[in-house]
Coordinates of C-alpha atoms (C1' of nucleotides) in Angstrom, one line a residue:
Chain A
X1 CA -53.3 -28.0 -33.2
X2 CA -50.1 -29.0 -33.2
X3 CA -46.6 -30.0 -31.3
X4 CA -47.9 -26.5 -29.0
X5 CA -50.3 -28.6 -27.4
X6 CA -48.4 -31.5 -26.7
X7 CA -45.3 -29.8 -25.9
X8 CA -47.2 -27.9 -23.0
X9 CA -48.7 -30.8 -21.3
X10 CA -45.4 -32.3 -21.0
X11 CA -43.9 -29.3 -19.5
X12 CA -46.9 -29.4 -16.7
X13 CA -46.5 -32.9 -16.4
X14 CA -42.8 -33.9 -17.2
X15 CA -42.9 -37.5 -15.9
X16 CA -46.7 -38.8 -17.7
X17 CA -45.8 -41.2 -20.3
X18 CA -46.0 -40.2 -24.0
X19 CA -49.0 -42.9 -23.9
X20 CA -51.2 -40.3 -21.4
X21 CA -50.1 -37.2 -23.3
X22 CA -51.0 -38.5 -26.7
X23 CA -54.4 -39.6 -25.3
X24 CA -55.6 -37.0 -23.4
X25 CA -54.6 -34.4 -26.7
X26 CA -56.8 -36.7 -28.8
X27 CA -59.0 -36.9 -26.7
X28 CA -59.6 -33.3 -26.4
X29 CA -59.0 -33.0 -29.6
X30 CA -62.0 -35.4 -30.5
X31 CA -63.9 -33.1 -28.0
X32 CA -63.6 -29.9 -29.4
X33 CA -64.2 -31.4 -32.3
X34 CA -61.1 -30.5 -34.7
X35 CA -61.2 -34.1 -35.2
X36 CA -64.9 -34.7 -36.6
X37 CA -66.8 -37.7 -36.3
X38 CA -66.3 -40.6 -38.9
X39 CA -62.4 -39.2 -39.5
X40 CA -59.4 -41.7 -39.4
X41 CA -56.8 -41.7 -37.6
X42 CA -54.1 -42.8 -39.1
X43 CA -50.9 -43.7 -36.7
X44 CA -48.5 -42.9 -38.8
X45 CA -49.9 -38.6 -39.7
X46 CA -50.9 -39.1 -35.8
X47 CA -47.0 -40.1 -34.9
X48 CA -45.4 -37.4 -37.6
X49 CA -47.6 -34.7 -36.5
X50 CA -47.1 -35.2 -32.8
X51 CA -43.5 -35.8 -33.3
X52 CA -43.6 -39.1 -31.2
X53 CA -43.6 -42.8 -32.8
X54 CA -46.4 -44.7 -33.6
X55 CA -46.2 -46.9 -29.7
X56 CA -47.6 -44.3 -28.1
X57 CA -50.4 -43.2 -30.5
X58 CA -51.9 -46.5 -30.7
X59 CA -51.6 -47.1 -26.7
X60 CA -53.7 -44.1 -26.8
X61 CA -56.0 -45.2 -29.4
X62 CA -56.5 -48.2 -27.4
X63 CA -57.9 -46.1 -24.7
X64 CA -60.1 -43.7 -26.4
X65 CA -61.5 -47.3 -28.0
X66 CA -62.2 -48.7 -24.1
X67 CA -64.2 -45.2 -23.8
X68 CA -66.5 -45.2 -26.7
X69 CA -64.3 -42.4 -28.3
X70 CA -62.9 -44.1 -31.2
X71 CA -64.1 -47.2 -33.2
X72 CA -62.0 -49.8 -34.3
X73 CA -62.5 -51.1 -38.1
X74 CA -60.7 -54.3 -38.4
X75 CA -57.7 -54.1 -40.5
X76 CA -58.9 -50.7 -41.5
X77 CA -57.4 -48.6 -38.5
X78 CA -59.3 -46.7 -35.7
X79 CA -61.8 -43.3 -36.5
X80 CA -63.6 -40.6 -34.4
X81 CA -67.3 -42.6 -33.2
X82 CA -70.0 -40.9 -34.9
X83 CA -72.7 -39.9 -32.7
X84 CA -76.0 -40.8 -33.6
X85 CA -79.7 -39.1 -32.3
X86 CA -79.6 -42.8 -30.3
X87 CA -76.7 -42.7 -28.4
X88 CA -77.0 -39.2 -27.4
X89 CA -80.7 -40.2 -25.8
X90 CA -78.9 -43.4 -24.5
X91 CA -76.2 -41.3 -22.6
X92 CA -78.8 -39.1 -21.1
X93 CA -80.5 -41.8 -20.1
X94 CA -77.8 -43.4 -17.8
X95 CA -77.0 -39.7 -17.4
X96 CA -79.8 -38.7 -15.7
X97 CA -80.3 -42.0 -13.7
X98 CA -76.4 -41.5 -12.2
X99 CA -77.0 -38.2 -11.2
X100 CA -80.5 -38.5 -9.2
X101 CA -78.5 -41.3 -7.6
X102 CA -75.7 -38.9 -7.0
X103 CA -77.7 -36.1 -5.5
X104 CA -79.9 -39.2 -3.2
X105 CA -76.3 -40.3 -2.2
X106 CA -75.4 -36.6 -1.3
X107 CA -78.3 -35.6 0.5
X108 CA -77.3 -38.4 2.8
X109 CA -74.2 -38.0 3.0
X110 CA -73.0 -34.1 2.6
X111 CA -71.7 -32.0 5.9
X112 CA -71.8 -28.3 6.4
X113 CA -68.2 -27.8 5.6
X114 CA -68.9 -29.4 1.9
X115 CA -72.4 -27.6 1.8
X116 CA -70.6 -24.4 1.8
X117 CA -67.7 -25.0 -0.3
X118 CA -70.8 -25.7 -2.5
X119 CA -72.4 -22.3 -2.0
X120 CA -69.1 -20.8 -3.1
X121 CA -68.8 -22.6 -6.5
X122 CA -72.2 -21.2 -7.3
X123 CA -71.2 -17.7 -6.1
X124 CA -68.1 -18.2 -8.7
X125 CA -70.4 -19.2 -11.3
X126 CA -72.8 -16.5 -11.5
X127 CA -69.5 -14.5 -11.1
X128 CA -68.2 -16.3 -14.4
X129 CA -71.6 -16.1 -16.2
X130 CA -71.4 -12.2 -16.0
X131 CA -67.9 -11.7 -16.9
X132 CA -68.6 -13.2 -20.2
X133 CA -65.7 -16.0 -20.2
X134 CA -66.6 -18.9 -21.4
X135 CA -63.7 -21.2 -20.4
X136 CA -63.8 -19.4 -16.7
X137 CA -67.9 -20.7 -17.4
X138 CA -67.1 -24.0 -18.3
X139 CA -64.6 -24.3 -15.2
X140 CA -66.8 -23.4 -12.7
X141 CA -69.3 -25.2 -14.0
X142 CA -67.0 -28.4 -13.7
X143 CA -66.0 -27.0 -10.8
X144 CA -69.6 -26.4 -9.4
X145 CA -70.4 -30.3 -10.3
X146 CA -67.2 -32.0 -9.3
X147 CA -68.2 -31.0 -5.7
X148 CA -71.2 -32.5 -5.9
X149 CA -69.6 -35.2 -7.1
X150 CA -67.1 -35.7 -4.3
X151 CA -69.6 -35.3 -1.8
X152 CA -71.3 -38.7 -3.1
X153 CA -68.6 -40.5 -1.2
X154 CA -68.8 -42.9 -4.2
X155 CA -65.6 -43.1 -6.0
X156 CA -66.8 -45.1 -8.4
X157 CA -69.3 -42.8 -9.5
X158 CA -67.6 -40.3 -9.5
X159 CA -65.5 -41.9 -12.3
X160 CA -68.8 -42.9 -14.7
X161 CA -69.9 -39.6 -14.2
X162 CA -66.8 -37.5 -15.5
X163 CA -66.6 -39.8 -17.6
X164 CA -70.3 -39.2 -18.9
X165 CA -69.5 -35.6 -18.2
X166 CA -66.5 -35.4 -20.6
X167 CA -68.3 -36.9 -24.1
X168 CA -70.9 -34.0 -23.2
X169 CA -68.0 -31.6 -23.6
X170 CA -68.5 -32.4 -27.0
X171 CA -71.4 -30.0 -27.2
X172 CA -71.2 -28.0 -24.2
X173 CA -69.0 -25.5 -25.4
X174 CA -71.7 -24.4 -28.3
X175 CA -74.3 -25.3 -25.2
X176 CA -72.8 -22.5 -22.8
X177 CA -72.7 -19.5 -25.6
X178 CA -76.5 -19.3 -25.4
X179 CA -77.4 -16.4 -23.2
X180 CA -81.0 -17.3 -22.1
X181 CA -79.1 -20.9 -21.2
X182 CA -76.7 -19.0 -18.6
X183 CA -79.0 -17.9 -17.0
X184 CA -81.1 -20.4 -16.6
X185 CA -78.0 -22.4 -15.4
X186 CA -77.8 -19.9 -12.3
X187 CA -81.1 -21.2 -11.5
X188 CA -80.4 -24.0 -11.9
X189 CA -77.4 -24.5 -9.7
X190 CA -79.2 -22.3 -7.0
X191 CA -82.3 -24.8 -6.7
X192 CA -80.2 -27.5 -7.1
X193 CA -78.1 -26.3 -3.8
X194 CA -81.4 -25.2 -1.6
X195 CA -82.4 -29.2 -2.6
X196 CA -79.1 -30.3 -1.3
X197 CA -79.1 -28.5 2.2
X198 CA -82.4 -29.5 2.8
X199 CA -81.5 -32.6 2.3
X200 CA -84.8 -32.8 -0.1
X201 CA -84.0 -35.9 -2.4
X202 CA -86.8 -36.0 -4.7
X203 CA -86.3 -32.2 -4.9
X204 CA -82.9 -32.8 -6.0
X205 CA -83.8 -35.0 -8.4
X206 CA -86.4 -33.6 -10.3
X207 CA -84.6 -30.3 -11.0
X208 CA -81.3 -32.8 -12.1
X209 CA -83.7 -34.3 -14.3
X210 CA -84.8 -31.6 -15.7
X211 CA -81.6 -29.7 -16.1
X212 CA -80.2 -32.6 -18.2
X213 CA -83.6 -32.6 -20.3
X214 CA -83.6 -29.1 -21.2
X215 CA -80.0 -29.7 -22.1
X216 CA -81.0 -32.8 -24.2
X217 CA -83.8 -30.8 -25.9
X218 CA -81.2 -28.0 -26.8
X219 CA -78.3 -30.4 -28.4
X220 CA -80.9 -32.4 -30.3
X221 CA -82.6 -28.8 -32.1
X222 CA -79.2 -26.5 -32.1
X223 CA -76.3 -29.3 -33.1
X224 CA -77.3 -32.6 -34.0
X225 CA -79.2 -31.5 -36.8
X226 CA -76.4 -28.8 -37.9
X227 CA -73.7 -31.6 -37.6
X228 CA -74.6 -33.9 -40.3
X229 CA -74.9 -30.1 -42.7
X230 CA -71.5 -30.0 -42.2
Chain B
X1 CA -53.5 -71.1 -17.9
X2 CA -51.2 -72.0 -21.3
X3 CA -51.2 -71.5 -25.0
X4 CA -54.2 -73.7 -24.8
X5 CA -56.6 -70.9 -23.8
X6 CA -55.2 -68.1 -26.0
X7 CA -55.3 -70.7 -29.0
X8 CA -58.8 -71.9 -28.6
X9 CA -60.0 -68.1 -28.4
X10 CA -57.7 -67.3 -31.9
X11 CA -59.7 -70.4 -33.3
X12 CA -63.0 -69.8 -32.5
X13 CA -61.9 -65.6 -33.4
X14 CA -60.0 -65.9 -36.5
X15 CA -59.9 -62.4 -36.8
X16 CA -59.4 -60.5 -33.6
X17 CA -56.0 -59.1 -33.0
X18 CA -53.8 -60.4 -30.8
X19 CA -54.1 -57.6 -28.2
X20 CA -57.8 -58.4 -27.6
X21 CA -57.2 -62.1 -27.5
X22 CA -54.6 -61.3 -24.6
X23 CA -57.1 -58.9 -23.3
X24 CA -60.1 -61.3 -22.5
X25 CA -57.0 -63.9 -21.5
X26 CA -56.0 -61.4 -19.0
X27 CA -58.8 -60.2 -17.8
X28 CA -60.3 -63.9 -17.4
X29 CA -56.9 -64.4 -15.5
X30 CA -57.6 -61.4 -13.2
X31 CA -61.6 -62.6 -12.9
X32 CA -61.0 -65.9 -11.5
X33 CA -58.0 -65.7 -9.0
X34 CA -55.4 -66.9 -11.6
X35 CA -53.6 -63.4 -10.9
X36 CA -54.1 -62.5 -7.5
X37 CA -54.3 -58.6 -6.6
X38 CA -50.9 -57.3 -5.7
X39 CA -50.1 -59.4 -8.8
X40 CA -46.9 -58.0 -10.8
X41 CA -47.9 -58.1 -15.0
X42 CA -44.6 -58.0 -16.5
X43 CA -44.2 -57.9 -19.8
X44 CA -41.6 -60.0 -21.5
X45 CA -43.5 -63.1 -19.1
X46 CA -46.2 -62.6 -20.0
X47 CA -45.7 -62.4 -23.5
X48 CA -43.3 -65.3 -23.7
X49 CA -46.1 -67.3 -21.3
X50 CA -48.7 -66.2 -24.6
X51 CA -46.4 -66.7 -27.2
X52 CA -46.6 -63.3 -28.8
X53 CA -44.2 -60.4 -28.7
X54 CA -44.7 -57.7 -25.6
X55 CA -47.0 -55.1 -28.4
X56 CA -50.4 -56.8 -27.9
X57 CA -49.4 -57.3 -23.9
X58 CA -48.8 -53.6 -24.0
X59 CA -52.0 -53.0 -25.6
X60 CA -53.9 -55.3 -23.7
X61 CA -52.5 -53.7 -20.5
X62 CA -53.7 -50.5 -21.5
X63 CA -57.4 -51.9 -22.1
X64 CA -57.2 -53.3 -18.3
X65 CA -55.7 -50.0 -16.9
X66 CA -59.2 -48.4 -18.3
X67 CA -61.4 -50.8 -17.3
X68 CA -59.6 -50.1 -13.6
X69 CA -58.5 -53.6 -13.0
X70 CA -55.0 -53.2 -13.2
X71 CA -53.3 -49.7 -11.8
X72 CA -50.4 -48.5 -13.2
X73 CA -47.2 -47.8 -11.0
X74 CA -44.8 -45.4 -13.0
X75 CA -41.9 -47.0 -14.0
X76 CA -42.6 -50.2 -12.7
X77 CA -45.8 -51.2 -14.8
X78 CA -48.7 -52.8 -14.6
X79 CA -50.6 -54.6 -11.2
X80 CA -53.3 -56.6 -10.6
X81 CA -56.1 -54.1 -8.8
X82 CA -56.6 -54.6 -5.2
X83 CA -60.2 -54.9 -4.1
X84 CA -60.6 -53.1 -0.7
X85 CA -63.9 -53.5 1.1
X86 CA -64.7 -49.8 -0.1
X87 CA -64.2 -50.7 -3.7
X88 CA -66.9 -53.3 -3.5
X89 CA -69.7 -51.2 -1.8
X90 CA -69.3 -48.4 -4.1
X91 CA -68.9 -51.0 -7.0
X92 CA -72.5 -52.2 -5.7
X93 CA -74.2 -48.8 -4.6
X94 CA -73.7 -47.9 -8.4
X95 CA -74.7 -51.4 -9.4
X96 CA -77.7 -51.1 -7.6
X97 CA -78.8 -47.5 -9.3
X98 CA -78.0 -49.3 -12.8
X99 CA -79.8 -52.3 -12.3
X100 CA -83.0 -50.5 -10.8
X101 CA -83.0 -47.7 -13.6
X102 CA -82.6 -50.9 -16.0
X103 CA -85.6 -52.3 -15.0
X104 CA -87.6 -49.2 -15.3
X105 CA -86.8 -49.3 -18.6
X106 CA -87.9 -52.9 -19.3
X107 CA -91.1 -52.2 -17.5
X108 CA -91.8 -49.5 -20.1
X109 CA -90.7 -51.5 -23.1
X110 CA -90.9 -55.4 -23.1
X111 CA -92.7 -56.9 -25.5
X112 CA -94.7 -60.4 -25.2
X113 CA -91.9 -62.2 -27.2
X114 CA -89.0 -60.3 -25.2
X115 CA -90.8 -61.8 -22.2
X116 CA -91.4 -64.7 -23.2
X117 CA -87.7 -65.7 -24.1
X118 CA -86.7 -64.3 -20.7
X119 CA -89.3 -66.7 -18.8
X120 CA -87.5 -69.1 -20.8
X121 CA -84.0 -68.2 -20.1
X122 CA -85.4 -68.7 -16.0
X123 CA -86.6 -72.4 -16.8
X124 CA -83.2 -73.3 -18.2
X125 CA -81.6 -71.4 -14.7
X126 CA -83.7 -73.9 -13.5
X127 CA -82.3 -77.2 -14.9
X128 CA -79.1 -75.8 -14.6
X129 CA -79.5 -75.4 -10.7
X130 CA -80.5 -78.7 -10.8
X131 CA -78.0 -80.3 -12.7
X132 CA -74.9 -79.0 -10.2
X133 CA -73.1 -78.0 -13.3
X134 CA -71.4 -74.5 -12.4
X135 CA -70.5 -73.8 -15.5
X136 CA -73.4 -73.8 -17.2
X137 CA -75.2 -72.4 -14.1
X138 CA -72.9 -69.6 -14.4
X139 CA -74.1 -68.9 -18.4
X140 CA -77.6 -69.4 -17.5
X141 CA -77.4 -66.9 -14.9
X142 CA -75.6 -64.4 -17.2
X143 CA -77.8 -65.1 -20.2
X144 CA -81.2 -64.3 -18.1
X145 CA -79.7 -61.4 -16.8
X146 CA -78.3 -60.2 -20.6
X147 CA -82.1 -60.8 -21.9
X148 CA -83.1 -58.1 -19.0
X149 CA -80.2 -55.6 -20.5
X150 CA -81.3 -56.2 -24.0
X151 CA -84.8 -55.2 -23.2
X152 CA -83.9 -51.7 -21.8
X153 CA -83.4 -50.5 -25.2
X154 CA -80.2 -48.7 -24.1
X155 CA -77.0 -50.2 -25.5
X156 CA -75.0 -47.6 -23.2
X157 CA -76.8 -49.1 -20.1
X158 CA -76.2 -52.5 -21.3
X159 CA -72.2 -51.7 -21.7
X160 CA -72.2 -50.4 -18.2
X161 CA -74.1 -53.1 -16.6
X162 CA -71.8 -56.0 -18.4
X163 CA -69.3 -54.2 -17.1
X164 CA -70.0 -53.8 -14.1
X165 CA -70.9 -57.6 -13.7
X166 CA -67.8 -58.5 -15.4
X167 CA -65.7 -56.8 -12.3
X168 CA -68.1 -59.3 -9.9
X169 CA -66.9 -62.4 -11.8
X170 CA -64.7 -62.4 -9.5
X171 CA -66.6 -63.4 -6.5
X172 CA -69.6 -64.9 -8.6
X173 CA -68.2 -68.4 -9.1
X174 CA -67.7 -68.8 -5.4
X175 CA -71.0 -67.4 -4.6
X176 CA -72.9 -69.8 -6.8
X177 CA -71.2 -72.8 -5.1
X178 CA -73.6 -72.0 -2.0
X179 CA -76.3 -74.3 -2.1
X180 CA -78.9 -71.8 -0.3
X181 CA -77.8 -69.1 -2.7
X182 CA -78.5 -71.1 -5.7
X183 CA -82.0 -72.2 -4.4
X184 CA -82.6 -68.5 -3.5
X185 CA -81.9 -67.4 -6.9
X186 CA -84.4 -69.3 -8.6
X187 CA -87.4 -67.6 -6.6
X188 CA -85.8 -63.9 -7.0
X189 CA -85.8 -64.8 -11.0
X190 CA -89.1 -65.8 -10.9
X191 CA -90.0 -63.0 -8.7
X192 CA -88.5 -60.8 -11.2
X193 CA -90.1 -61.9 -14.5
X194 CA -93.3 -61.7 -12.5
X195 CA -92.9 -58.1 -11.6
X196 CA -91.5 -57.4 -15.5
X197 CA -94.6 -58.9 -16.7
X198 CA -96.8 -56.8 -14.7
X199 CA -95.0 -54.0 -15.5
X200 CA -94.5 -52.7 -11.7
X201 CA -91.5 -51.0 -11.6
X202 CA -91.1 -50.7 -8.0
X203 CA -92.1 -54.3 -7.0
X204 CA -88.9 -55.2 -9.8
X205 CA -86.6 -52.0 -8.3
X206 CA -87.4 -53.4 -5.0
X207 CA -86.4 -57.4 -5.8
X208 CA -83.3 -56.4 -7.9
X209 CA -82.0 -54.5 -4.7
X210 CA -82.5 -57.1 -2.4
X211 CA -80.8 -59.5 -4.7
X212 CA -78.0 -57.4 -5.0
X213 CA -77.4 -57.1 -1.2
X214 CA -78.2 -60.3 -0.7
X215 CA -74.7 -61.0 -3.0
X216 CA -72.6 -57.9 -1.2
X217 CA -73.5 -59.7 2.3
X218 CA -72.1 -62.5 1.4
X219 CA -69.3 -61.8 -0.5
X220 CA -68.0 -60.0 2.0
X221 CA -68.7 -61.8 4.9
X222 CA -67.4 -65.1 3.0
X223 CA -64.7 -63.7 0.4
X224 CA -63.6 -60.6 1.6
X225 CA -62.6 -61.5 4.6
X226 CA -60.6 -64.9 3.4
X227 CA -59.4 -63.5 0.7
X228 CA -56.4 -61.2 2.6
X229 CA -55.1 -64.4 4.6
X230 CA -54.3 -66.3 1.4
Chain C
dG1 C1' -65.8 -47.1 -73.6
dA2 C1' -66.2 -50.3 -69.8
dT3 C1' -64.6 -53.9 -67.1
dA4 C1' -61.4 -57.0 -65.1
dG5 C1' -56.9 -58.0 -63.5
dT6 C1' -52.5 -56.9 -61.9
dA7 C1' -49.2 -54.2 -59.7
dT8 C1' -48.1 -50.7 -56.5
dA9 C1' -48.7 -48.1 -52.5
dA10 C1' -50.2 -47.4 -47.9
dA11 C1' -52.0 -48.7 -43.6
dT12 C1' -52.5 -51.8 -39.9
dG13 C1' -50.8 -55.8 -37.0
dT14 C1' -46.9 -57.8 -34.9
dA15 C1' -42.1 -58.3 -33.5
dT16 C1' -37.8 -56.7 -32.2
dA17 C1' -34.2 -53.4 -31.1
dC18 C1' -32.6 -49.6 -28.4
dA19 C1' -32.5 -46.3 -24.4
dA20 C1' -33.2 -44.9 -19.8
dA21 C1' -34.7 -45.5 -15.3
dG22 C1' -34.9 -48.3 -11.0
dA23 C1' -33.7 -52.2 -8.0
dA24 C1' -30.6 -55.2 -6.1
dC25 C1' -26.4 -56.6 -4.7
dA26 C1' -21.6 -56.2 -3.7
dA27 C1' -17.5 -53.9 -2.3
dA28 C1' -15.1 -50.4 -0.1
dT29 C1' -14.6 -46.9 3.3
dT30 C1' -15.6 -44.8 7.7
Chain D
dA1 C1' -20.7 -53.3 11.6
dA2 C1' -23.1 -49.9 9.0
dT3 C1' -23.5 -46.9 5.3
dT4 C1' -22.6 -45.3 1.0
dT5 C1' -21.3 -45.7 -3.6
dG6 C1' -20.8 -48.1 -7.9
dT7 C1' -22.0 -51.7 -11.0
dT8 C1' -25.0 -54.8 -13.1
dC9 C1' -29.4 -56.6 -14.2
dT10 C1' -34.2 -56.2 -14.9
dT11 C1' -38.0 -53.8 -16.6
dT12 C1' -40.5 -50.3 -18.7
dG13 C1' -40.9 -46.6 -22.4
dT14 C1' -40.1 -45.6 -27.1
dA15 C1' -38.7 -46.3 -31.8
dT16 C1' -38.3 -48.9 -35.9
dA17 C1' -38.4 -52.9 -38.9
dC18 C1' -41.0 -56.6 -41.0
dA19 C1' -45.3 -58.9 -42.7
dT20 C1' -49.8 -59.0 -44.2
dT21 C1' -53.8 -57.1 -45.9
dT22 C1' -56.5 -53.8 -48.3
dA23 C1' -57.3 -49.9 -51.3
dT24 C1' -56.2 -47.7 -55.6
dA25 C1' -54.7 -46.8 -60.0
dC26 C1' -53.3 -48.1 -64.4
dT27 C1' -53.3 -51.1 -68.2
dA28 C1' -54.9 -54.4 -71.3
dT29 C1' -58.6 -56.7 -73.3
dC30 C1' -63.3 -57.4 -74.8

DNA sequence: GATAGTATAAATGTATACAAAGAACAAATT
DNA sequence: AATTTGTTCTTTGTATACATTTATACTATC
């Protein structure tokens, strides 16, 4: 990584402060995990290496602190959070419980028109699961689940959950290579839409619950264990 | 609001930097009326109001941006959030979801002492109730309801739910002035540390949700609606 | 050789200085 | 009288300077 990254993002967004632009490359940064858990960030490397002063870095620093990304040591500067076996199985937790309440809020509240945009996203992601890309798969993925986000009507949830969504990204990426995975996903996501036009709640639910499991039961054998090896 | 606030927090937090000191300041500001919605948070004022220099103002602003209770207007800076009516029933929908998944969890893991403190915590609700003293009727209210968090287990459910209830602060200290609320409030505690003890999740889902509407009728039949003709 | 103390370096926390953009107001022209 | 243009002032965005604290390394002494 380096001024590449940054230098992009302003050109897309010419008017975002330097504030947004140096948080949202950490932040990815943090996701994809070129900056490891338990590593400092120090403002002034930060500042030099992003060519920007150190104002903008810690504004940013400040805001991956508000979302769990970065820990602050007193007089000792911010670094990456570690995550622990416990926080993992804590996220899920609330994970799982904002979803159900997602899909209950959606089988209420979806129309036809939304229903089908729906069907399309999953048609797109079996589409992306055979051509073998996996940022296409990850996008329609997103894609797939910020419409089923939307249709919540809940703005509000629809924030925790990206939110949520986003510190998964963290393993995702290792999550999607898996080719059994894939295609289970396709399942997944078909169920998961037959639920929702029925209107089925508890259907909904169970197979959200059980989507987020098996993913919990394949981060906790593939990566957590792999991470600390490292 | 004066120096007086900001320098009994530094006393009693010898350590904490500035820009969380003016965070909690704001944000206690934004809670309680003191900055109205609409509100303007400029700068240099502010920091000459605190008597620090605009860096931990800056800081602190970008804390409350994340939190979502002030929005940011490009090149004019920071508001206080507006609260629209939509804001509020999503706020509570999610509320709602957290609060019942939170009392799952209890249900499952309590222990006799865990319950035992809590049916303490009611008793001193209680007195509180009875001694018209808001203050402290607020903290007694807020320390029964942390001994429930705590008992989930799940520090990121706990960090949602505070944060969550943090954002209703700022209707809570009218609410509790209602003499019929407060009366009210001592049967659903007890009603709740009943259904806790007898581990009956639905009976506790069921008692949380009614107290929670209880709270979104009236806030917005009595604060909502005032609050725009101020 | 080990330990303690001091000095130096480096990092954060805070303040201030500088630049640029936007708003408000006044003056001039149509 | 209205509109437009120019100037000034305010405010944010960014950079840098200063202060304080902590870590580290080196030296001297036991």
């Amino acid at each position: 990584m380096a001024k590449d990254d940054l230098a992009s993002i302003m050109k897309e967004y010419p008017y975002m402060p330097l504030r947004d632009v140096v948080f949202h490359t950490l932040r990815r940064a943090i996701m994809q995990g070129d900056l490891k858990p338990g590593e400092r960030l120090m403002e002034i490397k930060l500042a030099s290496r992003l060519g920007v002063s150190r104002t903008p870095i810690r504004e940013a620093i400040r805001m991956l602190e508000l979302e769990g990304l970065v820990t602050m040591v007193p007089r000792k500067g911010a670094q990456v959070a570690e995550i622990t076996e416990k926080d993992l199985k804590d996220v899920l937790e609330v994970r799982i419980g904002l979803e159900e309440l997602a899909v209950k809020f959606v089988c209420q509240r979806i129309n036809q028109e939304q229903l089908d945009e729906l069907r399309r996203a999953s048609r797109s992601f079996e589409e992306a699961v055979r051509s073998e890309d996996l940022t296409r798969l990850a996008e329609a993925d997103v894609n797939f689940h910020d419409l089923i986000y939307k249709a919540t009507g809940n703005e509000r949830l629809v924030q925790l959950l990206n939110n949520i969504r986003e510190q998964m990204y963290r393993y995702r990426v290792e999550y999607l290579k898996d080719e059994e995975i894939r295609s289970s996903l396709i399942r997944e996501h078909n169920q998961l839409w037959q639920a929702l036009s029925e209107r089925d709640p508890e259907k909904a639910a169970r197979i959200t619950q059980e989507h987020i499991e098996r993913q919990q039961e394949y981060i906790l054998e593939n990566i957590m264990g792999t991470e600390k090896s490292e």
